[in-house]
């Protein structure tokens, strides 16, 4: 077997603990307990191995990575391995002294999440009073003169505010604002009814983003992550399975994408047992959907197969029960009607109570609460 090209990015999920309870949380349904998290020493070893493998960029993420008291040591380990570090945070706990310690350890940039343009709506979506902490965190990052990015998951409850969200990002000093339309797998499936936007909402937001992009050209970058349910085009998930990046979970499990642990029959390799080099090059998990040979159905002969890589394996599994099928988001998929039926039937006709409740993310499923009123 010839070796695949090396990865360049590593998503380090340092902990699954998080003060927020977002209804579209991208962490797996089964969260890793704190007692099973890798130590800072093991993370240093993982980062050294990653650098040897070719990784040049890591997102230090969670959960909320600031809940790790040894975060600065992990940043320092990445820095000494020659890896660029970006902190991905809710902002809760990012005080000036903490920022200063992280910057001294070598942290290079911060990506801050926000849920809406204003405190009440943002806190309601997050299920936690956190907007003030986020505003404070943005100021602290600015004072430390680190590049700041804003990340906003877009859905039915905030798409109409996209203009104000862009204003917020500009006011907070973000150099990059990522507007990521919600993806429906994992926890977001519990809330699909409440989160699914209407086609009109999406087209208004898309126009707004286009005009703000022109207005902000050269100062703030706006990134629009496509709503694949509506576009009929599969997204090139993770840049392809085992193609450019890997995810290390808090307990050392290594996955081609953060959600892949939910796929049946995927034996998740672990850095406690195996080298990162073996995991990337030789593990069955990373080779399962790598490249194009595994593809069947319309993907097999499609000219886009090396552009979209057959779409998202986790979405294919969530919607069809078979991770090897073409992502139903693609208009050429035999299962595309599943997505079309969902996209064309937004929950306008559902009882408001059902449409407007979230199942908030918690350590265990089914903490259902009223999201408004
Ligand atoms: Fe797992 Fe797309 S989220 S492959």
Short mmCIF file of C-alpha atoms and ligand atoms in Angstrom, two decimals:
data_model
loop_
_atom_site.label_atom_id
_atom_site.label_comp_id
_atom_site.label_asym_id
_atom_site.label_seq_id
_atom_site.Cartn_x
_atom_site.Cartn_y
_atom_site.Cartn_z
CA UNK A 1 0.00 0.00 0.00
CA UNK A 2 1.43 3.42 -0.91
CA UNK A 3 1.39 5.99 1.88
CA UNK A 4 -1.22 8.72 1.63
CA UNK A 5 -0.09 12.35 1.53
CA UNK A 6 0.64 13.62 5.05
CA UNK A 7 -1.98 15.54 7.05
CA UNK A 8 -1.43 19.24 7.67
CA UNK A 9 -4.06 19.94 10.34
CA UNK A 10 -4.99 18.38 13.66
CA UNK A 11 -8.13 19.11 15.65
CA UNK A 12 -7.23 18.55 19.31
CA UNK A 13 -10.38 18.04 21.36
CA UNK A 14 -8.80 18.64 24.75
CA UNK A 15 -12.00 18.07 26.71
CA UNK A 16 -15.67 17.48 25.99
CA UNK A 17 -16.70 19.49 29.05
CA UNK A 18 -18.34 22.79 28.18
CA UNK A 19 -20.37 25.43 30.00
CA UNK A 20 -22.57 25.94 26.92
CA UNK A 21 -25.44 23.68 25.87
CA UNK A 22 -25.76 24.52 22.16
CA UNK A 23 -28.57 22.64 20.41
CA UNK A 24 -26.31 21.89 17.39
CA UNK A 25 -23.24 20.77 19.38
CA UNK A 26 -20.78 19.00 17.08
CA UNK A 27 -19.25 16.83 19.80
CA UNK A 28 -20.20 13.14 19.72
CA UNK A 29 -23.37 11.95 21.43
CA UNK A 30 -21.23 9.92 23.80
CA UNK A 31 -18.95 12.38 25.60
CA UNK A 32 -15.57 11.48 27.10
CA UNK A 33 -15.45 11.85 30.89
CA UNK A 34 -12.82 14.15 32.38
CA UNK A 35 -11.15 11.25 34.14
CA UNK A 36 -10.36 9.68 30.75
CA UNK A 37 -8.76 12.77 29.20
CA UNK A 38 -5.16 12.63 27.95
CA UNK A 39 -2.61 14.31 30.20
CA UNK A 40 -0.67 17.39 29.04
CA UNK A 41 2.40 15.14 28.74
CA UNK A 42 0.56 12.78 26.40
CA UNK A 43 -0.73 15.71 24.37
CA UNK A 44 2.86 16.94 24.05
CA UNK A 45 3.81 13.51 22.70
CA UNK A 46 0.85 13.52 20.27
CA UNK A 47 1.79 16.99 19.00
CA UNK A 48 5.43 15.98 18.53
CA UNK A 49 4.31 12.93 16.54
CA UNK A 50 1.91 15.08 14.55
CA UNK A 51 4.67 17.51 13.60
CA UNK A 52 6.85 14.61 12.46
CA UNK A 53 3.96 13.40 10.34
CA UNK A 54 3.60 16.79 8.64
CA UNK A 55 0.99 18.65 10.70
CA UNK A 56 1.60 22.40 10.76
CA UNK A 57 -1.66 23.70 12.25
CA UNK A 58 -3.74 22.67 15.24
CA UNK A 59 -7.09 23.84 16.54
CA UNK A 60 -7.16 23.49 20.32
CA UNK A 61 -10.80 22.83 20.82
CA UNK A 62 -13.36 21.06 22.98
CA UNK A 63 -15.86 21.32 24.52
CA UNK A 64 -14.25 24.32 26.13
CA UNK A 65 -10.45 24.00 26.10
CA UNK A 66 -10.11 26.76 28.72
CA UNK A 67 -11.46 24.24 31.25
CA UNK A 68 -8.05 22.54 31.04
CA UNK A 69 -5.83 24.19 33.67
CA UNK A 70 -2.79 22.85 31.77
CA UNK A 71 -3.78 24.49 28.47
CA UNK A 72 -0.72 26.77 28.39
CA UNK A 73 1.56 23.72 28.71
CA UNK A 74 -0.20 22.11 25.73
CA UNK A 75 0.17 25.32 23.70
CA UNK A 76 3.86 25.45 24.61
CA UNK A 77 4.29 21.82 23.49
CA UNK A 78 2.72 22.62 20.11
CA UNK A 79 4.89 25.70 19.76
CA UNK A 80 8.06 23.76 20.49
CA UNK A 81 6.98 21.10 17.95
CA UNK A 82 6.66 23.90 15.38
CA UNK A 83 2.86 23.74 15.09
CA UNK A 84 0.72 26.89 14.71
CA UNK A 85 -1.97 26.94 17.41
CA UNK A 86 -5.45 28.41 17.25
CA UNK A 87 -7.67 28.35 20.34
CA UNK A 88 -11.32 27.54 19.56
CA UNK A 89 -13.35 28.80 22.48
CA UNK A 90 -16.72 29.96 23.76
CA UNK A 91 -14.80 32.78 25.47
CA UNK A 92 -16.02 31.73 28.91
CA UNK A 93 -12.96 31.89 31.16
CA UNK A 94 -10.70 33.91 28.85
CA UNK A 95 -9.48 36.51 31.36
CA UNK A 96 -6.60 38.90 30.64
CA UNK A 97 -4.10 36.90 32.78
CA UNK A 98 -5.14 33.66 31.05
CA UNK A 99 -4.75 35.27 27.63
CA UNK A 100 -1.36 36.60 28.59
CA UNK A 101 -0.19 33.13 29.76
CA UNK A 102 -1.43 31.53 26.54
CA UNK A 103 0.17 34.19 24.33
CA UNK A 104 3.46 33.76 26.20
CA UNK A 105 3.25 30.00 25.63
CA UNK A 106 3.00 30.63 21.88
CA UNK A 107 -0.71 30.79 21.06
CA UNK A 108 -1.10 32.36 17.59
CA UNK A 109 -4.81 33.09 17.14
CA UNK A 110 -8.26 32.73 18.69
CA UNK A 111 -11.58 31.67 17.20
CA UNK A 112 -14.51 32.75 19.32
CA UNK A 113 -18.03 31.37 18.98
CA UNK A 114 -21.12 33.53 19.30
CA UNK A 115 -24.72 32.45 18.87
CA UNK A 116 -26.49 35.70 17.87
CA UNK A 117 -25.86 39.43 17.61
CA UNK A 118 -27.36 40.34 20.99
CA UNK A 119 -27.03 39.06 24.56
CA UNK A 120 -30.54 37.72 25.16
CA UNK A 121 -30.78 35.75 21.91
CA UNK A 122 -27.18 34.52 22.08
CA UNK A 123 -27.59 33.32 25.66
CA UNK A 124 -30.90 31.62 24.85
CA UNK A 125 -29.38 29.64 21.99
CA UNK A 126 -26.28 28.74 24.03
CA UNK A 127 -28.45 27.68 26.96
CA UNK A 128 -26.05 29.64 29.17
CA UNK A 129 -25.48 33.30 30.03
CA UNK A 130 -22.25 33.77 28.13
CA UNK A 131 -22.54 36.76 25.78
CA UNK A 132 -20.89 39.21 28.21
CA UNK A 133 -17.96 36.80 28.67
CA UNK A 134 -17.62 36.53 24.89
CA UNK A 135 -17.54 40.30 24.49
CA UNK A 136 -14.91 40.49 27.22
CA UNK A 137 -12.90 37.69 25.60
CA UNK A 138 -12.88 39.52 22.26
CA UNK A 139 -11.48 42.62 24.00
CA UNK A 140 -8.81 40.56 25.74
CA UNK A 141 -7.72 38.97 22.44
CA UNK A 142 -7.58 42.39 20.80
CA UNK A 143 -5.47 43.74 23.67
CA UNK A 144 -3.08 40.81 23.26
CA UNK A 145 -2.85 41.73 19.55
CA UNK A 146 -3.72 38.22 18.42
CA UNK A 147 -5.80 37.61 15.29
CA UNK A 148 -9.46 37.04 16.19
CA UNK A 149 -11.97 35.00 14.22
CA UNK A 150 -15.68 34.76 14.97
CA UNK A 151 -17.58 31.53 14.39
CA UNK A 152 -21.35 31.54 14.14
CA UNK A 153 -23.49 28.49 13.44
CA UNK A 154 -26.44 29.72 11.37
CA UNK A 155 -29.96 28.32 11.58
CA UNK A 156 -33.60 29.29 11.67
CA UNK A 157 -33.24 31.41 14.81
CA UNK A 158 -30.37 33.64 13.71
CA UNK A 159 -30.23 33.71 9.89
CA UNK A 160 -32.37 36.83 9.77
CA UNK A 161 -29.81 38.59 11.97
CA UNK A 162 -26.81 37.88 9.76
CA UNK A 163 -26.29 41.58 8.99
CA UNK A 164 -26.19 42.43 12.71
CA UNK A 165 -23.92 39.46 13.37
CA UNK A 166 -21.44 40.78 10.80
CA UNK A 167 -21.65 44.21 12.47
CA UNK A 168 -20.92 42.55 15.80
CA UNK A 169 -17.87 40.77 14.40
CA UNK A 170 -16.53 44.00 12.94
CA UNK A 171 -17.15 45.85 16.23
CA UNK A 172 -15.35 43.13 18.16
CA UNK A 173 -12.33 43.34 15.84
CA UNK A 174 -12.68 40.00 14.05
CA UNK A 175 -10.48 39.60 11.00
CA UNK A 176 -12.50 36.62 9.83
CA UNK A 177 -16.15 35.76 10.38
CA UNK A 178 -17.17 32.20 9.64
CA UNK A 179 -20.89 31.87 8.99
CA UNK A 180 -21.45 28.13 9.08
CA UNK A 181 -24.90 26.87 8.19
CA UNK A 182 -25.87 24.17 10.65
CA UNK A 183 -25.06 20.58 9.70
CA UNK A 184 -27.52 17.89 10.66
CA UNK A 185 -25.82 15.00 12.36
CA UNK A 186 -25.07 14.20 15.99
CA UNK A 187 -26.82 16.45 18.50
CA UNK A 188 -28.28 18.74 15.82
CA UNK A 189 -30.52 15.87 14.73
CA UNK A 190 -32.35 16.22 18.08
CA UNK A 191 -33.17 19.79 17.03
CA UNK A 192 -33.65 19.55 13.28
CA UNK A 193 -37.23 20.79 13.47
CA UNK A 194 -36.27 23.87 15.46
CA UNK A 195 -33.08 24.65 13.52
CA UNK A 196 -34.06 24.01 9.90
CA UNK A 197 -34.35 27.36 8.10
CA UNK A 198 -36.67 28.28 5.28
CA UNK A 199 -35.38 28.66 1.74
CA UNK A 200 -36.34 32.37 1.84
CA UNK A 201 -34.31 32.96 4.98
CA UNK A 202 -31.30 31.37 3.34
CA UNK A 203 -31.53 33.34 0.14
CA UNK A 204 -31.93 36.64 2.03
CA UNK A 205 -28.93 35.82 4.23
CA UNK A 206 -26.85 34.77 1.23
CA UNK A 207 -27.55 38.11 -0.49
CA UNK A 208 -26.68 40.01 2.68
CA UNK A 209 -23.40 38.14 3.06
CA UNK A 210 -22.51 38.81 -0.57
CA UNK A 211 -23.09 42.53 -0.24
CA UNK A 212 -21.27 42.75 3.12
CA UNK A 213 -18.39 40.78 1.63
CA UNK A 214 -17.94 43.42 -1.05
CA UNK A 215 -18.26 46.23 1.48
CA UNK A 216 -15.70 44.65 3.86
CA UNK A 217 -13.24 43.45 1.21
CA UNK A 218 -9.68 43.91 2.39
CA UNK A 219 -10.62 44.34 6.06
CA UNK A 220 -12.79 41.46 7.28
CA UNK A 221 -13.05 38.09 5.56
CA UNK A 222 -16.55 36.59 5.46
CA UNK A 223 -16.77 32.83 5.03
CA UNK A 224 -20.13 31.27 4.13
CA UNK A 225 -20.28 27.52 4.77
CA UNK A 226 -22.96 26.19 2.42
CA UNK A 227 -26.29 24.83 3.64
CA UNK A 228 -25.95 21.49 1.87
CA UNK A 229 -29.57 20.46 2.55
CA UNK A 230 -30.68 23.25 0.23
CA UNK A 231 -27.97 23.54 -2.41
CA UNK A 232 -28.15 20.04 -3.92
CA UNK A 233 -24.37 19.89 -3.68
CA UNK A 234 -22.48 17.69 -1.24
CA UNK A 235 -19.86 19.45 0.81
CA UNK A 236 -16.26 18.20 0.67
CA UNK A 237 -16.38 17.15 4.31
CA UNK A 238 -13.01 17.54 6.09
CA UNK A 239 -11.40 18.01 2.65
CA UNK A 240 -11.88 14.27 2.14
CA UNK A 241 -11.74 11.31 4.55
CA UNK A 242 -8.19 10.91 5.86
CA UNK A 243 -6.95 13.41 3.27
CA UNK A 244 -5.76 16.54 5.09
CA UNK A 245 -6.65 16.42 8.76
CA UNK A 246 -7.24 14.25 11.79
CA UNK A 247 -9.15 14.68 15.02
CA UNK A 248 -7.82 13.51 18.37
CA UNK A 249 -10.59 13.07 20.94
CA UNK A 250 -10.06 13.86 24.64
CA UNK A 251 -9.37 10.18 25.45
CA UNK A 252 -6.85 9.76 22.63
CA UNK A 253 -9.19 8.22 20.05
CA UNK A 254 -8.17 9.36 16.56
CA UNK A 255 -10.80 9.98 13.91
CA UNK A 256 -10.95 11.26 10.33
CA UNK A 257 -13.69 13.69 11.47
CA UNK A 258 -15.03 14.70 14.89
CA UNK A 259 -18.34 12.89 14.36
CA UNK A 260 -17.01 9.63 12.90
CA UNK A 261 -17.04 7.81 16.25
CA UNK A 262 -20.79 7.36 15.74
CA UNK A 263 -20.30 5.26 12.60
CA UNK A 264 -20.95 1.57 13.26
CA UNK A 265 -18.11 -0.88 12.69
CA UNK A 266 -15.48 1.86 12.78
CA UNK A 267 -12.72 0.65 15.04
CA UNK A 268 -11.35 3.85 16.53
CA UNK A 269 -7.55 3.71 16.92
CA UNK A 270 -6.04 5.38 19.97
CA UNK A 271 -2.76 7.21 20.55
CA UNK A 272 -2.39 5.31 23.82
CA UNK A 273 -1.91 2.09 21.80
CA UNK A 274 -0.57 3.11 18.42
CA UNK A 275 1.68 5.72 16.82
CA UNK A 276 0.02 8.59 14.98
CA UNK A 277 2.03 7.57 11.92
CA UNK A 278 0.47 4.07 11.92
CA UNK A 279 -2.98 5.51 12.57
CA UNK A 280 -2.74 7.94 9.66
CA UNK A 281 -1.08 5.63 7.16
CA UNK A 282 -2.27 2.14 8.01
CA UNK A 283 -5.28 2.05 10.33
CA UNK A 284 -8.46 0.53 8.87
CA UNK A 285 -10.44 3.55 10.15
CA UNK A 286 -8.46 6.07 8.11
CA UNK A 287 -8.39 3.90 5.00
CA UNK A 288 -12.08 2.99 5.03
CA UNK A 289 -13.32 5.92 2.91
CA UNK A 290 -10.00 7.36 1.79
CA UNK A 291 -9.56 8.29 -1.86
CA UNK A 292 -12.13 7.24 -4.45
CA UNK A 293 -11.89 3.45 -4.69
CA UNK A 294 -14.56 2.79 -2.05
CA UNK A 295 -17.12 4.83 -3.98
CA UNK A 296 -20.07 3.23 -5.69
CA UNK A 297 -23.32 4.57 -7.13
CA UNK A 298 -23.19 7.97 -8.81
CA UNK A 299 -19.92 8.96 -7.09
CA UNK A 300 -17.92 6.23 -8.87
CA UNK A 301 -18.09 7.92 -12.28
CA UNK A 302 -18.69 11.50 -11.20
CA UNK A 303 -16.30 14.23 -12.36
CA UNK A 304 -16.75 15.91 -8.96
CA UNK A 305 -15.59 12.86 -6.96
CA UNK A 306 -12.20 14.41 -6.26
CA UNK A 307 -13.82 17.75 -5.39
CA UNK A 308 -16.55 16.69 -2.97
CA UNK A 309 -15.19 13.19 -2.08
CA UNK A 310 -18.75 11.83 -2.09
CA UNK A 311 -19.79 14.31 0.61
CA UNK A 312 -20.14 13.57 4.28
CA UNK A 313 -19.98 9.95 5.52
CA UNK A 314 -21.62 10.87 8.81
CA UNK A 315 -24.57 12.51 7.04
CA UNK A 316 -24.91 9.54 4.66
CA UNK A 317 -25.09 7.26 7.69
CA UNK A 318 -27.46 9.51 9.63
CA UNK A 319 -29.94 9.70 6.74
CA UNK A 320 -29.65 6.31 5.04
CA UNK A 321 -28.11 4.05 7.68
CA UNK A 322 -25.20 3.31 5.31
CA UNK A 323 -22.07 5.47 5.58
CA UNK A 324 -20.78 4.20 2.21
CA UNK A 325 -23.66 5.66 0.19
CA UNK A 326 -23.44 8.93 -1.69
CA UNK A 327 -24.27 11.81 0.65
CA UNK A 328 -28.02 12.42 0.15
CA UNK A 329 -27.29 16.17 0.03
CA UNK A 330 -26.00 15.62 -3.53
CA UNK A 331 -28.72 16.06 -6.17
CA UNK A 332 -27.36 12.96 -7.97
CA UNK A 333 -27.77 10.72 -4.93
CA UNK A 334 -30.54 8.09 -5.21
CA UNK A 335 -31.46 9.18 -1.67
CA UNK A 336 -31.64 12.91 -2.44
CA UNK A 337 -35.42 12.89 -1.98
CA UNK A 338 -34.81 12.41 1.76
CA UNK A 339 -33.03 15.75 1.96
CA UNK A 340 -35.39 17.49 -0.44
CA UNK A 341 -38.39 16.44 1.61
CA UNK A 342 -36.80 17.94 4.72
CA UNK A 343 -35.66 21.13 3.02
CA UNK A 344 -38.98 21.75 1.30
CA UNK A 345 -41.01 21.16 4.43
CA UNK A 346 -39.76 23.71 6.97
CA UNK A 347 -41.60 23.47 10.23
CA UNK A 348 -43.94 26.44 9.65
CA UNK A 349 -46.93 24.18 9.96
CA UNK A 350 -45.84 22.55 13.20
CA UNK A 351 -47.26 23.60 16.55
CA UNK A 352 -45.15 26.58 17.68
CA UNK A 353 -44.25 24.90 20.95
CA UNK A 354 -42.66 21.95 19.22
CA UNK A 355 -40.93 24.06 16.60
CA UNK A 356 -39.48 26.40 19.17
CA UNK A 357 -38.04 24.11 21.76
CA UNK A 358 -34.49 22.96 21.80
CA UNK A 359 -33.14 19.81 23.26
CA UNK A 360 -30.15 21.48 24.87
CA UNK A 361 -26.82 19.71 24.84
CA UNK A 362 -25.89 18.18 28.15
CA UNK A 363 -23.70 15.35 29.32
CA UNK A 364 -26.70 13.06 28.89
CA UNK A 365 -29.45 13.18 26.23
CA UNK A 366 -32.87 14.78 26.52
CA UNK A 367 -32.61 17.92 28.58
CA UNK A 368 -35.56 19.45 26.79
CA UNK A 369 -36.31 23.05 27.63
CA UNK A 370 -38.30 25.87 26.22
CA UNK A 371 -36.04 28.02 24.05
CA UNK A 372 -38.19 31.11 24.00
CA UNK A 373 -40.54 32.94 26.17
FE1 LIG B 1 -17.97 12.93 9.53
FE2 LIG B 1 -18.67 14.59 7.51
S1 LIG B 1 -18.95 14.86 9.66
S2 LIG B 1 -17.52 12.75 7.39
#
